[in-house]
Amino acid sequence: MTDLTVTLGRGLTLKNPVMVASGTFGYGDEVADLLDYSELGGLVTKSISLEPRDGHPPPRICETPAGMLNAIGWANMGVEAFCRDNLPFLAGLRTAVFVSVAGSSQAEYAHVIEAVERSALEIAGYEINISCPHVDKGGLEFGVSPEETEKLTSRLRAATERYLMVKLSPNVTDIGEIAQAAERGGADAVSAINTVIGMELDPATGIFKVQTGLCGLSGPAIRPIALANVYKVSQAVSIPVVGMGGIMSVEDVVRFIRVGAQAVQIGTANYRDPRIGLQIARELPGYLAKIEAPGLEEIRGSAH
Amino acid sequence: MLLEECEVLSNKTLASGLYEMKLEGPGICAQGRPGQFVNILVNPSDTPLLRRPMSIAHVNGTTFGLIYKVFGQGTREMSSWQPGHMADILGPLGNGWWPTDDRLPLLVGGGVGIAPINFLHQRLSQAGAPHQLIMGARSGAEHFLEHDPSAGITLTTDDGSAGIAGTVIDGLKAAISRQDNQAVTVLGCGPPGMLRALQSFTMSHEIPCQLAVEEMMGCGVGICMGCSVECRIDASLAQAGEGRRYRLACLDGPVFSAGELVLARD
């Protein structure tokens, strides 16, 4: 059997490279009837903020060609309820669990991590959602500025000994520069990409299909954008890169590994079938054998 | 909740613009309750990307039915499925209508909202539970039942070509007038305008009412949080941290108490 384990540094090893992405697997327990979580390489929760958030009014989503738009608005129960109601279930799973952290200030991100640390429940670490508006900076997203990204990362690095992964936005001039800022700040890994800014509207009425107008595009429509960004990030940093964006199949996973990803996350495809992550993980050895690749290490970064 | 490969047994026109599909699905049939829905994978390609949620319209043994209209690409493709086609279906999902003490249930359906109402009518009839059924459409050609008030079935049409000329509210008033002051409850499903009318009518007449909403859904199981439904926040609940302004049609609904819904204009 092909060895699918993936070493991510800081003593963290995934049993396979296939994780499920933040915001596409809820709090984790919604689909417990359908799958065995222990077959997943890892799971990233939906983004958790300090206080509960209502999120955006409907309509929050819209289907587009080979994709979908969303503006959920970080609707979540807040870290206190999360630690009480969901974290015990997540900590009991036999897969690497990452809590996705959202905030509107550096302090809020840190307080979320501190609350999870106080719960003393075992998780693998955190993924930092830097696509949040920074209230002290006029609502500009943390993730569009290398300085803010580095400052935030080093602040959070000081808050936890656990794995720290920073999730990058593609909606920037130079994603490599932001990735390097996260690396300088002490991130153990970067994950990319978050959704691509998009919009759809009714031609007859001019009404936006998603209430906020500007929203995030995901799904196979963004896969080529994601591959290009993961390629650029892999060239820019020496820490592991976790790739994502429109992965629907085992072939897509191998595409991301070949542009330099250490591991991958499945996002929108979970909405079609929450079992797709573990199905892909099961198919991976067979596909590697078919393309005569001895293992993931041998093909990583081999795009040419 | 389970994922089931369901064989299409039949798929044909039920009334004008309305299709009925029957599928073999023992697991979904065993668990499904009126008001619950299934989420259907249209095809394995990237387009359409998302499943199509549809209410269960009836269950007979290990066969369940869907009643649907062709709205777009997904339903157009589904309308072409032939008997023998295998469909990947996730369900049953969501929460159905809940029991209503000893009040007489008045079932009100319009548009494709007639599908779950039909299932509720079927279940109550099988249980021998008294109830009234009111179904509304634009014209008689869109109805698949006969107007028969003595049998508890009231049809309404906008153009007066079948049953009572008017909306389901006119049908509801007629059904209520046939009761001898018996306490009633309204269980409804339909397009937004109909839900608003039902909410307004039942609240002003202090009639308990449970409405099933239709929302665009991403996943149907609560993991995308896309199908938000605005609800009134009760001050005492809000203080307890439980007054969520937006609930999810798939997980918290699709059936809600009419009093808690904030129904937006179209």
Short mmCIF file of N, CA and C in Angstrom, two decimals, chain A residues 47-165:
data_model
loop_
_atom_site.label_atom_id
_atom_site.label_comp_id
_atom_site.label_asym_id
_atom_site.label_seq_id
_atom_site.Cartn_x
_atom_site.Cartn_y
_atom_site.Cartn_z
N SER A 47 -15.34 29.19 10.33
CA SER A 47 -14.61 30.21 11.07
C SER A 47 -15.36 30.61 12.34
N ILE A 48 -14.61 30.64 13.44
CA ILE A 48 -15.19 30.95 14.74
C ILE A 48 -14.70 32.32 15.19
N SER A 49 -15.64 33.17 15.60
CA SER A 49 -15.29 34.50 16.10
C SER A 49 -15.51 34.52 17.62
N LEU A 50 -15.10 35.64 18.24
CA LEU A 50 -15.22 35.72 19.70
C LEU A 50 -16.69 35.71 20.13
N GLU A 51 -17.47 36.59 19.52
CA GLU A 51 -18.90 36.67 19.85
C GLU A 51 -19.70 35.95 18.76
N PRO A 52 -20.94 35.51 19.09
CA PRO A 52 -21.79 34.92 18.04
C PRO A 52 -22.04 35.95 16.94
N ARG A 53 -22.14 35.48 15.70
CA ARG A 53 -22.43 36.38 14.58
C ARG A 53 -23.64 35.88 13.82
N ASP A 54 -24.57 36.81 13.52
CA ASP A 54 -25.77 36.44 12.76
C ASP A 54 -25.44 36.05 11.33
N GLY A 55 -24.43 36.67 10.76
CA GLY A 55 -24.14 36.46 9.34
C GLY A 55 -25.00 37.36 8.48
N HIS A 56 -24.89 37.18 7.17
CA HIS A 56 -25.59 38.05 6.23
C HIS A 56 -27.04 37.61 6.01
N PRO A 57 -27.89 38.57 5.62
CA PRO A 57 -29.28 38.23 5.27
C PRO A 57 -29.33 37.38 4.01
N PRO A 58 -30.44 36.67 3.79
CA PRO A 58 -30.59 35.93 2.54
C PRO A 58 -30.83 36.89 1.37
N PRO A 59 -30.58 36.49 0.13
CA PRO A 59 -29.95 35.22 -0.25
C PRO A 59 -28.43 35.26 -0.07
N ARG A 60 -27.90 34.17 0.47
CA ARG A 60 -26.48 34.09 0.77
C ARG A 60 -25.68 33.35 -0.30
N ILE A 61 -26.37 32.60 -1.14
CA ILE A 61 -25.65 31.80 -2.14
C ILE A 61 -26.33 31.88 -3.50
N CYS A 62 -25.59 31.52 -4.52
CA CYS A 62 -26.11 31.49 -5.88
C CYS A 62 -25.24 30.54 -6.68
N GLU A 63 -25.89 29.67 -7.45
CA GLU A 63 -25.13 28.74 -8.29
C GLU A 63 -24.69 29.46 -9.56
N THR A 64 -23.47 29.18 -10.01
CA THR A 64 -22.94 29.79 -11.23
C THR A 64 -22.35 28.67 -12.09
N PRO A 65 -21.95 28.96 -13.33
CA PRO A 65 -21.38 27.88 -14.15
C PRO A 65 -20.18 27.23 -13.44
N ALA A 66 -20.30 25.92 -13.17
CA ALA A 66 -19.26 25.14 -12.50
C ALA A 66 -18.80 25.77 -11.19
N GLY A 67 -19.69 26.46 -10.53
CA GLY A 67 -19.30 27.07 -9.26
C GLY A 67 -20.47 27.62 -8.49
N MET A 68 -20.15 28.29 -7.42
CA MET A 68 -21.19 28.97 -6.65
C MET A 68 -20.61 30.20 -5.97
N LEU A 69 -21.49 31.16 -5.72
CA LEU A 69 -21.11 32.37 -5.00
C LEU A 69 -21.67 32.27 -3.58
N ASN A 70 -20.93 32.80 -2.62
CA ASN A 70 -21.48 32.85 -1.28
C ASN A 70 -21.05 34.09 -0.55
N ALA A 71 -21.92 34.53 0.35
CA ALA A 71 -21.61 35.57 1.34
C ALA A 71 -22.37 35.17 2.60
N ILE A 72 -21.74 34.33 3.40
CA ILE A 72 -22.39 33.81 4.61
C ILE A 72 -22.21 34.83 5.74
N GLY A 73 -21.09 35.54 5.71
CA GLY A 73 -20.87 36.57 6.73
C GLY A 73 -20.40 36.01 8.06
N TRP A 74 -19.64 34.91 8.01
CA TRP A 74 -19.08 34.29 9.23
C TRP A 74 -20.15 34.03 10.28
N ALA A 75 -21.35 33.65 9.82
CA ALA A 75 -22.37 33.25 10.78
C ALA A 75 -21.78 32.13 11.64
N ASN A 76 -21.72 32.33 12.94
CA ASN A 76 -21.24 31.27 13.82
C ASN A 76 -21.69 31.54 15.25
N MET A 77 -21.58 30.51 16.08
CA MET A 77 -22.14 30.56 17.43
C MET A 77 -21.24 31.27 18.43
N GLY A 78 -20.04 31.69 18.00
CA GLY A 78 -19.11 32.32 18.94
C GLY A 78 -18.29 31.27 19.66
N VAL A 79 -17.09 31.66 20.12
CA VAL A 79 -16.14 30.66 20.61
C VAL A 79 -16.60 30.00 21.91
N GLU A 80 -17.34 30.72 22.75
CA GLU A 80 -17.75 30.13 24.02
C GLU A 80 -18.68 28.93 23.79
N ALA A 81 -19.73 29.16 22.97
CA ALA A 81 -20.66 28.06 22.68
C ALA A 81 -19.96 26.96 21.89
N PHE A 82 -19.04 27.37 21.00
CA PHE A 82 -18.32 26.38 20.20
C PHE A 82 -17.51 25.45 21.09
N CYS A 83 -16.78 26.02 22.05
CA CYS A 83 -15.96 25.19 22.94
C CYS A 83 -16.83 24.27 23.79
N ARG A 84 -18.00 24.76 24.17
CA ARG A 84 -18.89 23.97 25.03
C ARG A 84 -19.63 22.90 24.22
N ASP A 85 -20.17 23.28 23.04
CA ASP A 85 -21.10 22.39 22.33
C ASP A 85 -20.46 21.54 21.23
N ASN A 86 -19.39 22.03 20.62
CA ASN A 86 -18.85 21.33 19.45
C ASN A 86 -17.45 20.80 19.60
N LEU A 87 -16.62 21.52 20.34
CA LEU A 87 -15.22 21.12 20.43
C LEU A 87 -15.03 19.71 21.03
N PRO A 88 -15.81 19.32 22.05
CA PRO A 88 -15.63 17.95 22.57
C PRO A 88 -15.81 16.88 21.49
N PHE A 89 -16.84 17.07 20.63
CA PHE A 89 -17.05 16.11 19.53
C PHE A 89 -15.84 16.12 18.59
N LEU A 90 -15.39 17.32 18.22
CA LEU A 90 -14.29 17.44 17.26
C LEU A 90 -13.00 16.86 17.84
N ALA A 91 -12.75 17.13 19.12
CA ALA A 91 -11.51 16.65 19.74
C ALA A 91 -11.49 15.13 19.82
N GLY A 92 -12.66 14.51 19.78
CA GLY A 92 -12.74 13.06 19.86
C GLY A 92 -12.56 12.37 18.51
N LEU A 93 -12.50 13.13 17.43
CA LEU A 93 -12.38 12.52 16.10
C LEU A 93 -10.95 12.04 15.86
N ARG A 94 -10.83 10.94 15.14
CA ARG A 94 -9.50 10.41 14.85
C ARG A 94 -9.00 10.98 13.52
N THR A 95 -9.00 12.31 13.46
CA THR A 95 -8.43 13.01 12.32
C THR A 95 -7.89 14.34 12.85
N ALA A 96 -7.03 14.99 12.06
CA ALA A 96 -6.44 16.25 12.52
C ALA A 96 -7.46 17.37 12.39
N VAL A 97 -7.84 17.95 13.52
CA VAL A 97 -8.86 19.00 13.51
C VAL A 97 -8.19 20.37 13.68
N PHE A 98 -8.56 21.28 12.77
CA PHE A 98 -8.08 22.66 12.84
C PHE A 98 -9.28 23.56 13.07
N VAL A 99 -9.16 24.46 14.02
CA VAL A 99 -10.22 25.43 14.24
C VAL A 99 -9.89 26.66 13.39
N SER A 100 -10.84 27.04 12.53
CA SER A 100 -10.64 28.24 11.74
C SER A 100 -11.01 29.45 12.59
N VAL A 101 -10.12 30.43 12.59
CA VAL A 101 -10.27 31.58 13.48
C VAL A 101 -10.54 32.85 12.68
N ALA A 102 -11.60 33.56 13.07
CA ALA A 102 -11.94 34.84 12.43
C ALA A 102 -11.88 35.95 13.47
N GLY A 103 -11.64 37.17 13.02
CA GLY A 103 -11.63 38.30 13.96
C GLY A 103 -11.69 39.61 13.21
N SER A 104 -12.09 40.67 13.95
CA SER A 104 -12.11 41.98 13.32
C SER A 104 -10.99 42.86 13.87
N SER A 105 -10.18 42.28 14.77
CA SER A 105 -8.98 42.96 15.26
C SER A 105 -7.98 41.86 15.63
N GLN A 106 -6.72 42.23 15.76
CA GLN A 106 -5.72 41.23 16.16
C GLN A 106 -6.09 40.62 17.50
N ALA A 107 -6.57 41.47 18.40
CA ALA A 107 -6.91 40.97 19.74
C ALA A 107 -8.03 39.95 19.67
N GLU A 108 -9.01 40.17 18.77
CA GLU A 108 -10.12 39.21 18.71
C GLU A 108 -9.63 37.84 18.25
N TYR A 109 -8.80 37.81 17.22
CA TYR A 109 -8.23 36.53 16.79
C TYR A 109 -7.55 35.84 17.98
N ALA A 110 -6.73 36.62 18.70
CA ALA A 110 -5.97 36.04 19.82
C ALA A 110 -6.90 35.52 20.90
N HIS A 111 -7.99 36.26 21.18
CA HIS A 111 -8.91 35.82 22.23
C HIS A 111 -9.61 34.52 21.85
N VAL A 112 -9.89 34.34 20.56
CA VAL A 112 -10.53 33.09 20.12
C VAL A 112 -9.58 31.93 20.39
N ILE A 113 -8.31 32.11 20.01
CA ILE A 113 -7.33 31.04 20.24
C ILE A 113 -7.16 30.78 21.73
N GLU A 114 -7.09 31.84 22.51
CA GLU A 114 -6.92 31.66 23.97
C GLU A 114 -8.10 30.88 24.57
N ALA A 115 -9.31 31.15 24.08
CA ALA A 115 -10.49 30.44 24.60
C ALA A 115 -10.41 28.95 24.26
N VAL A 116 -9.98 28.64 23.04
CA VAL A 116 -9.86 27.23 22.65
C VAL A 116 -8.75 26.57 23.47
N GLU A 117 -7.64 27.28 23.69
CA GLU A 117 -6.54 26.73 24.48
C GLU A 117 -6.99 26.44 25.92
N ARG A 118 -7.82 27.35 26.48
CA ARG A 118 -8.30 27.16 27.86
C ARG A 118 -9.17 25.93 28.00
N SER A 119 -9.84 25.54 26.90
CA SER A 119 -10.71 24.36 26.98
C SER A 119 -9.91 23.09 27.20
N ALA A 120 -8.60 23.15 26.92
CA ALA A 120 -7.68 22.03 27.14
C ALA A 120 -8.08 20.79 26.36
N LEU A 121 -8.85 20.97 25.27
CA LEU A 121 -9.21 19.82 24.44
C LEU A 121 -8.16 19.69 23.33
N GLU A 122 -7.89 18.47 22.94
CA GLU A 122 -6.82 18.20 21.98
C GLU A 122 -7.27 18.40 20.53
N ILE A 123 -6.70 19.39 19.89
CA ILE A 123 -6.90 19.57 18.46
C ILE A 123 -5.52 19.73 17.83
N ALA A 124 -5.46 19.62 16.50
CA ALA A 124 -4.16 19.73 15.84
C ALA A 124 -3.67 21.18 15.83
N GLY A 125 -4.59 22.12 15.59
CA GLY A 125 -4.15 23.50 15.52
C GLY A 125 -5.20 24.42 14.95
N TYR A 126 -4.71 25.47 14.30
CA TYR A 126 -5.60 26.54 13.85
C TYR A 126 -5.33 26.90 12.40
N GLU A 127 -6.40 27.30 11.70
CA GLU A 127 -6.23 27.95 10.42
C GLU A 127 -6.74 29.37 10.59
N ILE A 128 -5.92 30.34 10.22
CA ILE A 128 -6.27 31.74 10.43
C ILE A 128 -6.88 32.31 9.16
N ASN A 129 -8.15 32.72 9.27
CA ASN A 129 -8.86 33.30 8.14
C ASN A 129 -8.53 34.79 8.08
N ILE A 130 -7.56 35.14 7.25
CA ILE A 130 -7.15 36.55 7.21
C ILE A 130 -7.96 37.37 6.21
N SER A 131 -9.01 36.75 5.65
CA SER A 131 -9.90 37.51 4.74
C SER A 131 -11.01 38.20 5.52
N CYS A 132 -10.72 38.60 6.75
CA CYS A 132 -11.71 39.30 7.56
C CYS A 132 -11.41 40.79 7.53
N PRO A 133 -12.45 41.63 7.51
CA PRO A 133 -12.21 43.08 7.54
C PRO A 133 -11.64 43.52 8.89
N HIS A 134 -10.60 44.36 8.83
CA HIS A 134 -9.93 44.85 10.03
C HIS A 134 -10.61 46.17 10.42
N VAL A 135 -11.38 46.17 11.51
CA VAL A 135 -12.17 47.37 11.84
C VAL A 135 -11.27 48.58 12.11
N ASP A 136 -10.06 48.33 12.67
CA ASP A 136 -9.17 49.45 12.96
C ASP A 136 -8.53 50.02 11.70
N LYS A 137 -8.65 49.30 10.60
CA LYS A 137 -8.03 49.76 9.34
C LYS A 137 -9.11 50.04 8.30
N GLY A 138 -10.23 50.54 8.76
CA GLY A 138 -11.29 50.93 7.83
C GLY A 138 -11.92 49.77 7.07
N GLY A 139 -11.87 48.59 7.66
CA GLY A 139 -12.53 47.44 7.05
C GLY A 139 -11.72 46.75 5.97
N LEU A 140 -10.48 47.23 5.76
CA LEU A 140 -9.60 46.56 4.80
C LEU A 140 -9.26 45.17 5.35
N GLU A 141 -9.25 44.17 4.47
CA GLU A 141 -8.96 42.82 4.97
C GLU A 141 -7.51 42.72 5.44
N PHE A 142 -7.31 41.98 6.54
CA PHE A 142 -5.95 41.73 7.04
C PHE A 142 -5.07 41.18 5.92
N GLY A 143 -5.67 40.26 5.17
CA GLY A 143 -4.89 39.47 4.21
C GLY A 143 -4.42 40.20 2.98
N VAL A 144 -4.80 41.47 2.80
CA VAL A 144 -4.33 42.19 1.61
C VAL A 144 -3.04 42.95 1.90
N SER A 145 -2.63 42.97 3.18
CA SER A 145 -1.44 43.73 3.55
C SER A 145 -0.37 42.82 4.14
N PRO A 146 0.84 42.80 3.56
CA PRO A 146 1.91 41.97 4.13
C PRO A 146 2.22 42.36 5.57
N GLU A 147 2.22 43.66 5.88
CA GLU A 147 2.55 44.10 7.24
C GLU A 147 1.53 43.57 8.24
N GLU A 148 0.22 43.75 7.90
CA GLU A 148 -0.83 43.29 8.81
C GLU A 148 -0.80 41.78 8.96
N THR A 149 -0.52 41.09 7.86
CA THR A 149 -0.47 39.63 7.91
C THR A 149 0.66 39.16 8.82
N GLU A 150 1.81 39.80 8.71
CA GLU A 150 2.94 39.40 9.54
C GLU A 150 2.68 39.71 11.02
N LYS A 151 2.13 40.92 11.28
CA LYS A 151 1.85 41.30 12.67
C LYS A 151 0.84 40.34 13.30
N LEU A 152 -0.22 40.05 12.55
CA LEU A 152 -1.26 39.15 13.08
C LEU A 152 -0.68 37.77 13.34
N THR A 153 0.10 37.27 12.38
CA THR A 153 0.66 35.92 12.53
C THR A 153 1.57 35.85 13.74
N SER A 154 2.44 36.86 13.93
CA SER A 154 3.34 36.75 15.08
C SER A 154 2.59 36.89 16.40
N ARG A 155 1.53 37.70 16.40
CA ARG A 155 0.72 37.80 17.63
C ARG A 155 0.10 36.44 17.97
N LEU A 156 -0.40 35.75 16.94
CA LEU A 156 -1.08 34.46 17.18
C LEU A 156 -0.06 33.35 17.43
N ARG A 157 1.13 33.51 16.84
CA ARG A 157 2.20 32.53 17.10
C ARG A 157 2.52 32.48 18.60
N ALA A 158 2.45 33.67 19.22
CA ALA A 158 2.75 33.77 20.65
C ALA A 158 1.62 33.19 21.50
N ALA A 159 0.43 33.01 20.89
CA ALA A 159 -0.75 32.58 21.67
C ALA A 159 -0.89 31.07 21.73
N THR A 160 -0.17 30.35 20.90
CA THR A 160 -0.35 28.88 20.89
C THR A 160 0.92 28.15 20.48
N GLU A 161 1.07 26.97 21.05
CA GLU A 161 2.15 26.06 20.65
C GLU A 161 1.67 25.13 19.55
N ARG A 162 0.36 25.18 19.28
CA ARG A 162 -0.19 24.26 18.28
C ARG A 162 0.09 24.75 16.86
N TYR A 163 -0.28 23.88 15.92
CA TYR A 163 -0.03 24.16 14.51
C TYR A 163 -0.78 25.41 14.07
N LEU A 164 -0.10 26.26 13.32
CA LEU A 164 -0.69 27.53 12.89
C LEU A 164 -0.57 27.64 11.37
N MET A 165 -1.73 27.65 10.72
CA MET A 165 -1.78 27.70 9.25
C MET A 165 -2.53 28.98 8.88
#
